[in-house]
XYZ file of C-alpha atoms in Angstrom:
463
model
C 0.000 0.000 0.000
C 2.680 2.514 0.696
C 4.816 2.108 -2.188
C 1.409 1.757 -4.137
C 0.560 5.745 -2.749
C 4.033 6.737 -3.172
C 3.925 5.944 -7.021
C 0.422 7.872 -7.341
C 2.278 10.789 -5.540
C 5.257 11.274 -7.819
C 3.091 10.537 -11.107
C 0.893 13.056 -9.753
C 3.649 15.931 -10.454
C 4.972 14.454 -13.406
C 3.913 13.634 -17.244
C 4.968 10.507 -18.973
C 6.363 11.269 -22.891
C 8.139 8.807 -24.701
C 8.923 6.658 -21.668
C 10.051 9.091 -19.837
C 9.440 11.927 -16.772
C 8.929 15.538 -17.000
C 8.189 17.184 -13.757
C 5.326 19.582 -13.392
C 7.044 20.718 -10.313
C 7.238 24.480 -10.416
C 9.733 25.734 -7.571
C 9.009 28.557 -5.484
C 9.398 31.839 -7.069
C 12.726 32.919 -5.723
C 15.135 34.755 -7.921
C 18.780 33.854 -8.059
C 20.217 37.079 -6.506
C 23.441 37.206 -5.721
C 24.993 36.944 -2.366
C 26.897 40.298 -1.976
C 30.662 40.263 -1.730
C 29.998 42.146 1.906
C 28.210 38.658 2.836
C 31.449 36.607 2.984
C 34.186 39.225 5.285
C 37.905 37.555 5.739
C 37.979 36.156 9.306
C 39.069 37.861 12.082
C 43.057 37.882 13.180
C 45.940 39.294 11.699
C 46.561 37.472 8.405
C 44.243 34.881 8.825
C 44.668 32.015 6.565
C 40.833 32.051 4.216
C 38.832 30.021 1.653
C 40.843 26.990 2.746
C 39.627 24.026 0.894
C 40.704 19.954 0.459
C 41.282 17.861 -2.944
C 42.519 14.377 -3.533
C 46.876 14.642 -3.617
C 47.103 11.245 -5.081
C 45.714 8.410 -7.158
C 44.503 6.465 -4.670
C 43.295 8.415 -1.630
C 46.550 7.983 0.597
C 47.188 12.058 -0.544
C 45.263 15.395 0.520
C 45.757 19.000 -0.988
C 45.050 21.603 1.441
C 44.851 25.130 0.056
C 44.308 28.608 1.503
C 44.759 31.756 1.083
C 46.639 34.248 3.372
C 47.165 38.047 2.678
C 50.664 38.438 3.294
C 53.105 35.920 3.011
C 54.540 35.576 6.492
C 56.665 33.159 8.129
C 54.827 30.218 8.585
C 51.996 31.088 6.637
C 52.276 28.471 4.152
C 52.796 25.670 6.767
C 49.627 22.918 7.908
C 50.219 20.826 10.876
C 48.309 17.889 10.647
C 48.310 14.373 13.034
C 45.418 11.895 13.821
C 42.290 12.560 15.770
C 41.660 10.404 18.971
C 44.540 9.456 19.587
C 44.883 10.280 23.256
C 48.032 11.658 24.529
C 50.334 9.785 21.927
C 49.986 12.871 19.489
C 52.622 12.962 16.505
C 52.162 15.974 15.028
C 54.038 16.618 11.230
C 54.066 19.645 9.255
C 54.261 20.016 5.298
C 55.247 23.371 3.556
C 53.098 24.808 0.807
C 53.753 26.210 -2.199
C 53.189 29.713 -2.569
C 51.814 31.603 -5.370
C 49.953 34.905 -6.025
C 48.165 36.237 -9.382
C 47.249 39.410 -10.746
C 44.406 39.880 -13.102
C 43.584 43.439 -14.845
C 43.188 45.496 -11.809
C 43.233 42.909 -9.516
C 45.810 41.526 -7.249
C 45.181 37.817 -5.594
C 46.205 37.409 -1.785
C 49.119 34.413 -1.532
C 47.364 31.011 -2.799
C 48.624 28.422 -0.831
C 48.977 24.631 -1.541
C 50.470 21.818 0.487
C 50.122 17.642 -0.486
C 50.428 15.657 2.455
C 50.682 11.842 1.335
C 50.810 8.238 2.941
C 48.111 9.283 5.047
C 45.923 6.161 6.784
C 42.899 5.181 5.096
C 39.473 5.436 6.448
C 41.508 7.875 9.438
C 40.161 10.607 10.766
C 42.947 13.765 10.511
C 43.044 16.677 12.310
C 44.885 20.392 10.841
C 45.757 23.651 11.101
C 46.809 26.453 9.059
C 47.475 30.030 10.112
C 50.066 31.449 12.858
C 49.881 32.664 16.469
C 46.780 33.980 17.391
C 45.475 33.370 13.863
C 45.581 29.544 13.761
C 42.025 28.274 12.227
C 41.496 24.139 13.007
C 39.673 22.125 10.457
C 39.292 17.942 9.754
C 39.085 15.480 7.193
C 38.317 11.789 6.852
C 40.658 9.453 4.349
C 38.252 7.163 2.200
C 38.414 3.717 2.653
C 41.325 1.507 1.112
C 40.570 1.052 -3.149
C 38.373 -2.301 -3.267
C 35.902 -3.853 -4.871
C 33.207 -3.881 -2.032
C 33.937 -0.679 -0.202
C 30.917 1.585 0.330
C 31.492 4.872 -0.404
C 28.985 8.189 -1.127
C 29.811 10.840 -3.042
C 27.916 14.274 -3.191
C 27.121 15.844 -6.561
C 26.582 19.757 -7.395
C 27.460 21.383 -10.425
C 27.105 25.200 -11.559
C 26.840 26.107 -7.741
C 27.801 30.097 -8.211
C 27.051 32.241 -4.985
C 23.193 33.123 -5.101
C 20.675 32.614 -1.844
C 19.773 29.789 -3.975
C 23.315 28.685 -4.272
C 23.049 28.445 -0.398
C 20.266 26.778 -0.181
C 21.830 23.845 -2.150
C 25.131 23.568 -0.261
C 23.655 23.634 3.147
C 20.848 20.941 1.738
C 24.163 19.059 0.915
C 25.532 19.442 4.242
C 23.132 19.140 6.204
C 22.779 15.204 5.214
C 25.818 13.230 6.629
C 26.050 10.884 3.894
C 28.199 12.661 1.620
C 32.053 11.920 1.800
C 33.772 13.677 -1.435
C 31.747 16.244 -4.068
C 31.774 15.794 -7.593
C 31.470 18.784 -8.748
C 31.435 18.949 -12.791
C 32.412 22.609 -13.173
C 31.195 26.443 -12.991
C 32.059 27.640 -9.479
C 32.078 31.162 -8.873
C 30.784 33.007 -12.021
C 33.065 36.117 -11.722
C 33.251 36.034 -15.327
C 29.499 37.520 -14.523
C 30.541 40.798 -13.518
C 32.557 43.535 -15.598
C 36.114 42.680 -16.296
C 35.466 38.941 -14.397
C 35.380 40.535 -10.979
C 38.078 38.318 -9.237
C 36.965 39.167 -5.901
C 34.441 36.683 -6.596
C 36.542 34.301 -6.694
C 37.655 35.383 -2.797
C 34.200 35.226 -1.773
C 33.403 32.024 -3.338
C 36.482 30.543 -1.483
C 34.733 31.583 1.505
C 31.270 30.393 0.866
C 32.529 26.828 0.510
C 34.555 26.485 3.252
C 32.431 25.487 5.827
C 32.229 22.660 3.422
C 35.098 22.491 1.491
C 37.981 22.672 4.065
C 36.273 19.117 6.093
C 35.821 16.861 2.631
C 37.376 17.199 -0.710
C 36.049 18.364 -4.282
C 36.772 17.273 -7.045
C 36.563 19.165 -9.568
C 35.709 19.401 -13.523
C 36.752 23.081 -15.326
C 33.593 24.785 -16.942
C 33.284 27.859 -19.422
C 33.086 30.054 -16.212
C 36.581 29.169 -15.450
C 37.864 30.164 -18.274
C 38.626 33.690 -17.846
C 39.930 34.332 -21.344
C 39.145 38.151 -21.655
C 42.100 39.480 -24.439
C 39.966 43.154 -24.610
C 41.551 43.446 -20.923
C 44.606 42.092 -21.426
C 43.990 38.325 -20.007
C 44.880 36.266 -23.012
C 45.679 32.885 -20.563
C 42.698 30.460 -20.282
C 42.135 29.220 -16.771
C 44.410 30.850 -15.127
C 43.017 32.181 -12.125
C 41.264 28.480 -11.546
C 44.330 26.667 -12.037
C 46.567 28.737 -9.260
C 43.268 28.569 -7.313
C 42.586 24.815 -7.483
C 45.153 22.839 -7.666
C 44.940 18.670 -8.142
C 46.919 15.660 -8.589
C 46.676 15.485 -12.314
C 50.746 14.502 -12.868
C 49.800 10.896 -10.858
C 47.401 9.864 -13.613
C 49.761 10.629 -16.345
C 48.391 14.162 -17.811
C 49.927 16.761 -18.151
C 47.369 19.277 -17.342
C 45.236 20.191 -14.531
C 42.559 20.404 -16.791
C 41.847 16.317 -17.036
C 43.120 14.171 -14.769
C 41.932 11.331 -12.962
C 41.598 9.715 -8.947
C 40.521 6.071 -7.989
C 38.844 7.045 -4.729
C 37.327 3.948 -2.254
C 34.851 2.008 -5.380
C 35.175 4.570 -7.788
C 37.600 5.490 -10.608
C 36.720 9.125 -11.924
C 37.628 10.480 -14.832
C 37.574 14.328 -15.114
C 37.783 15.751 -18.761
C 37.852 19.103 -20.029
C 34.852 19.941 -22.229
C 37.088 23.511 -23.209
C 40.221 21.929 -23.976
C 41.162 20.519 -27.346
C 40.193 16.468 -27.889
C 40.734 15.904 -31.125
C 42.531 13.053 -32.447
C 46.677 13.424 -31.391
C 45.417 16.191 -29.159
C 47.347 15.495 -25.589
C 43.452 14.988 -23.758
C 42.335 12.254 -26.834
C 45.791 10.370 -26.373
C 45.767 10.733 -22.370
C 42.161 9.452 -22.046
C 43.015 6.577 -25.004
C 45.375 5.178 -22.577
C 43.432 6.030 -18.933
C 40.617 3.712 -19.889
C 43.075 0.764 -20.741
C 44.553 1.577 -17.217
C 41.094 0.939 -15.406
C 40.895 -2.173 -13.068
C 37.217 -2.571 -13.050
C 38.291 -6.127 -10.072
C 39.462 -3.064 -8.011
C 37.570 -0.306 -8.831
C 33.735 -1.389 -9.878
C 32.274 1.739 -10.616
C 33.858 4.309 -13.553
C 32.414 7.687 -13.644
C 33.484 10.200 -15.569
C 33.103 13.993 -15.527
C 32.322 16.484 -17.947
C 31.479 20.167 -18.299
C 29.058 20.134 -21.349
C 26.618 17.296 -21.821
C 26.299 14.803 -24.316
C 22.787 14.033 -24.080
C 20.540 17.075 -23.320
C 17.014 17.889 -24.070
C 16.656 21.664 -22.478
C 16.811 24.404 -25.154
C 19.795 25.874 -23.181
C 23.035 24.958 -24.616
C 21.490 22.349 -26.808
C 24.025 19.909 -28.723
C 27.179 22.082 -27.422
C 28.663 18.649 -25.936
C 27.853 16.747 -29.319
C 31.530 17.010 -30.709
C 33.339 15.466 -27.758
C 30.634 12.789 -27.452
C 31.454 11.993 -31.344
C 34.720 11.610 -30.555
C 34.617 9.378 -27.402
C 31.439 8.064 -26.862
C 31.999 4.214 -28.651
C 35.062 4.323 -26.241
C 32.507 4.973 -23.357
C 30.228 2.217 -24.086
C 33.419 -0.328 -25.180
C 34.590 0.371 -21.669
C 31.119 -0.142 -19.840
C 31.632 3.479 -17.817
C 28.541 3.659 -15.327
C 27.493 7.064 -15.133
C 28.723 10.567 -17.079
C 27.970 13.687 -14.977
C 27.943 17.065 -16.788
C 26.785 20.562 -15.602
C 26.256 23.852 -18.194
C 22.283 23.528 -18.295
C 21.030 24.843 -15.278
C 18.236 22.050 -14.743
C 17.813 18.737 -13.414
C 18.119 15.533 -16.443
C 18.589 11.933 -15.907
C 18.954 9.854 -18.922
C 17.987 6.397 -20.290
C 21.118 4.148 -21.187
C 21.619 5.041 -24.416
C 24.093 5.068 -27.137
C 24.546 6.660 -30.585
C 27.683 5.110 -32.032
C 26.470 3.614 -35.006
C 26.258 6.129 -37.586
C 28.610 6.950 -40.078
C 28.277 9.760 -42.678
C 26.581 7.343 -45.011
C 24.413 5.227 -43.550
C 21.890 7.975 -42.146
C 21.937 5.379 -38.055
C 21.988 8.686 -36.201
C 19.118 7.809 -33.202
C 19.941 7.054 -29.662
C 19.148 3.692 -28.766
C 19.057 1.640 -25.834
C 22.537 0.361 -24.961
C 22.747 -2.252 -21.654
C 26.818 -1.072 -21.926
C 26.152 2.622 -21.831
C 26.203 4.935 -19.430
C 23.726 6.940 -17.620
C 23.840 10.724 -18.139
C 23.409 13.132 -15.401
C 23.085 17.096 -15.923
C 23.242 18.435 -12.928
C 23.577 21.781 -13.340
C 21.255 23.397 -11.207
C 23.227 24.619 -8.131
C 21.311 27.835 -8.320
C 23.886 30.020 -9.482
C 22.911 33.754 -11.180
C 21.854 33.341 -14.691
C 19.204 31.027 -13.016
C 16.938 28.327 -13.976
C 16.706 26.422 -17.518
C 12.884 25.885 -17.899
C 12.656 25.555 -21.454
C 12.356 21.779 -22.593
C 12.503 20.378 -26.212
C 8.927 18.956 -26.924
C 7.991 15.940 -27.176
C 10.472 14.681 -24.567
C 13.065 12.179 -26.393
C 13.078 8.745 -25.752
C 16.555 9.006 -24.523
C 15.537 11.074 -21.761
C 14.071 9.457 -18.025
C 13.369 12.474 -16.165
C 14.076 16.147 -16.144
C 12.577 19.014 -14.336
C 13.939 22.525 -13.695
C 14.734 23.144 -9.969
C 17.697 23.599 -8.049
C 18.879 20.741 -6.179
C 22.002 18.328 -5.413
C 22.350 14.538 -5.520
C 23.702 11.889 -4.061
C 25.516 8.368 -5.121
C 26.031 5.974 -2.683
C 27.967 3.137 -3.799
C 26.484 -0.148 -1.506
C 28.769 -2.342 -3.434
C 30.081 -3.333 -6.244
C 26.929 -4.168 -7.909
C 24.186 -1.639 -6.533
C 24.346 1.905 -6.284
C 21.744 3.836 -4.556
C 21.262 7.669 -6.781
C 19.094 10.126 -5.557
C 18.755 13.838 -6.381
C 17.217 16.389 -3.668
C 15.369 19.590 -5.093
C 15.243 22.555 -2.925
C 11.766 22.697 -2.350
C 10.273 25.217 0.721
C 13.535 25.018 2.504
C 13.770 21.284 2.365
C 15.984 19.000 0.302
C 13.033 16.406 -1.239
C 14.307 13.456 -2.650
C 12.579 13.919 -6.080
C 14.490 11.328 -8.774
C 16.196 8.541 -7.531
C 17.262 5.366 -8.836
C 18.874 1.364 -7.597
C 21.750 1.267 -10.446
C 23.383 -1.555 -11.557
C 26.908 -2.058 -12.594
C 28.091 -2.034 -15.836
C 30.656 -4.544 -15.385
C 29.670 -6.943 -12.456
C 25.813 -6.575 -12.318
C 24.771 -5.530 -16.078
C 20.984 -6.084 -15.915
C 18.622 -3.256 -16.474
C 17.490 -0.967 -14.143
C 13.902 -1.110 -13.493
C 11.529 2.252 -14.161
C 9.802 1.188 -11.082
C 12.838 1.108 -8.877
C 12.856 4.957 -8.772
C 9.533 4.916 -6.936
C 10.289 2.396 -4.287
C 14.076 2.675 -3.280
């Protein structure tokens, strides 16, 4: 009876077209205004270390990055002392030195970006660290994931095109506020300076400061969007990226890139593949030959579940940015499906879309086979890029809804994946609906390589 009411519940908000959902869910009328740059003050204390934040500093989650920002460049400034929580009075306390580095852009000057790697942490440990000197010494935690295995459970938060909005809050402390989540993938467009005349990089600051509460106790991990690109040549700033890259830094060099831009982590379950959507990936290009080789280096025995983040998505049926990903899917999706990945996450539409397991690798410039199909080896595509960040909401859907797609709907909202094992994976999005995070999609997956049976439509109203 009570899954029976639950179905009649979410089919009550939602038409069925081609298969699949569209929500009739209309959010609250709440405009994405932006969150002031007086909202987010440095902390107090004389040259108190800011905007500190945590990525993975290795391939296999023995390694942290710590970052943060100071505004002079003191002694000891750029040092974190770190040792293990609970350990009683046997306390061994190390320190690691960052490196230092400072940008200017137009009329802007950065304060001193620091970034230390600590590795051969403990897994599954609880650390403890600090950053900052004297009287100015700020105290923050993380938590190592589990040893890579096959059978680990893991859960890993996902938010895309976040920006800094009172919607954008909404969605990170929704995200928070759930205990569940261990690492963010986060599939680019963070702080959309580029929003504001001459890309305002004090935005950048007060983003940094807006997602530490978050940020400095679990890592991100993070995909580059066209909002990090910061390529404004009328101004003089003729280097892509370049405020994101001294900003976030990330382990790229132990997966065998050689750029920041795509890289890739094996992390508890998972291996995660971050690509750039804005870098070149044509054939011989240095991402196409990198990501021709990472897929060969995948141990699906050791790490079940391959993900893989973009910026721009392949399969997308919101009039907003419509077929912009269709190139780079072109070019790699047969090598998607040929390696059984599980799930592609992409941001740039600022909705909510889930898709069918599809595939479109069949057609060739004569034979006119250009329609998704159903594919048991494909992935599922997320866009998830509905953080609530300025330009606001996508509500604008193609019509009819394609077969390809399984449910879309144009909130704000985050989601979850957690990984039971390494067969099932329980994914659930939350919409930000009257202050509460409402579990509106959600789906038992299955994986591609040990568990390759279809998931059923039905499962998404009873898990």
């Amino acid at each position: 009876m009570k899954i029976f009411m639950l179905s009649i519940l979410l089919l009550s908000i939602a038409t069925l077209i081609n298969g699949g959902i569209t929500s009739k869910y209309v959010r609250q009328a709440q405009p994405a205004n932006e969150m002031s740059l007086e909202t987010f003050p440095s902390p107090a204390g004389h040259n108190a270390p800011e905007q500190v934040h945590l990525t993975q500093g290795d391939h296999n989650g023995r390694g942290m990055i710590i970052s943060w920002v100071t505004p002079l460049n003191l002694d000891g400034s750029n040092v974190v002392t770190y040792w293990i929580a609970s350990n009683g009075s046997d306390i061994k306390r190390r320190k690691k030195k960052a490196s230092t580095s400072s940008y200017k852009f137009y009329d802007y000057s950065s304060g001193f970006l620091h970034h230390a790697t600590i590795k051969n942490l403990e897994y599954d440990t609880k650390y403890m660290y600090e950053v900052g000197t004297d009287k100015s010494v700020r105290q923050f935690s993380f938590t190592t994931p589990p040893k890579v295995g096959p059978d680990v459970p893991y859960t890993f938060g996902i938010i895309g095109d976040l920006g800094q909005t009172y919607a954008s809050n909404e969605t990170l402390y929704h995200y928070m506020s759930n205990p569940k989540g261990q690492t963010i993938l986060f599939p680019g467009d963070l702080a959309y300076q580029d929003n504001h005349p001459n890309h305002d990089q004090r935005k950048w600051d007060t983003w940094g400061r807006f997602m530490e509460p978050c940020a400095a106790y679990q890592p991100i991990i993070y995909a580059a969007g066209n909002h990090e690109i910061d390529f404004v040549p009328n101004i003089g700033e003729r280097h892509a990226f370049r405020p994101y890259i001294h900003r976030y830094h990330n382990a790229f060099k132990t997966s065998g890139s050689i750029s920041p831009l795509w890289y890739s982590v094996r992390r508890g379950p998972a291996h995660i593949i971050v690509l750039s959507s804005y870098s070149g990936y044509g054939k011989y290009t240095p991402q196409y030959v990198w990501l021709e080789q990472e897929l060969k280096n995948v141990n699906r025995e050791e790490t079940p579940w391959l993900i893989v983040m973009v910026h721009s998505p392949w399969y997308n049926s919101v009039n907003y940015h419509y077929m912009e990903g269709e190139s780079m899917r072109v070019m790699f999706e047969s090598w998607f499906v040929n390696s059984k990945v599980d799930l592609v996450l992409a941001g740039h539409v600022h909705a909510y879309e889930r898709s069918e397991r599809v595939s479109n690798i069949k057609y060739n410039i004569t034979n006119g086979l250009s329609t998704p199909v159903k594919d048991p080896n494909a992935p599922i595509y997320i866009t998830i890029g509905d953080g609530g960040n300025i330009e606001g909401i996508a509500n604008s859907f193609t019509d009819p809804q394609p077969s390809y797609s399984a449910y879309r709907e144009s909130s704000f909202g985050h989601a979850l994946l957690e990984i039971k094992n390494k067969t099932h994976a329980q994914y659930t999005w939350h919409r930000n609906q009257d202050n509460e995070p409402v579990a509106a999609d959600s789906l038992m997956m299955h994986n591609r390589y040990f568990f390759p049976k279809e998931e059923i439509a039905s499962d998404c109203l009873v898990c």
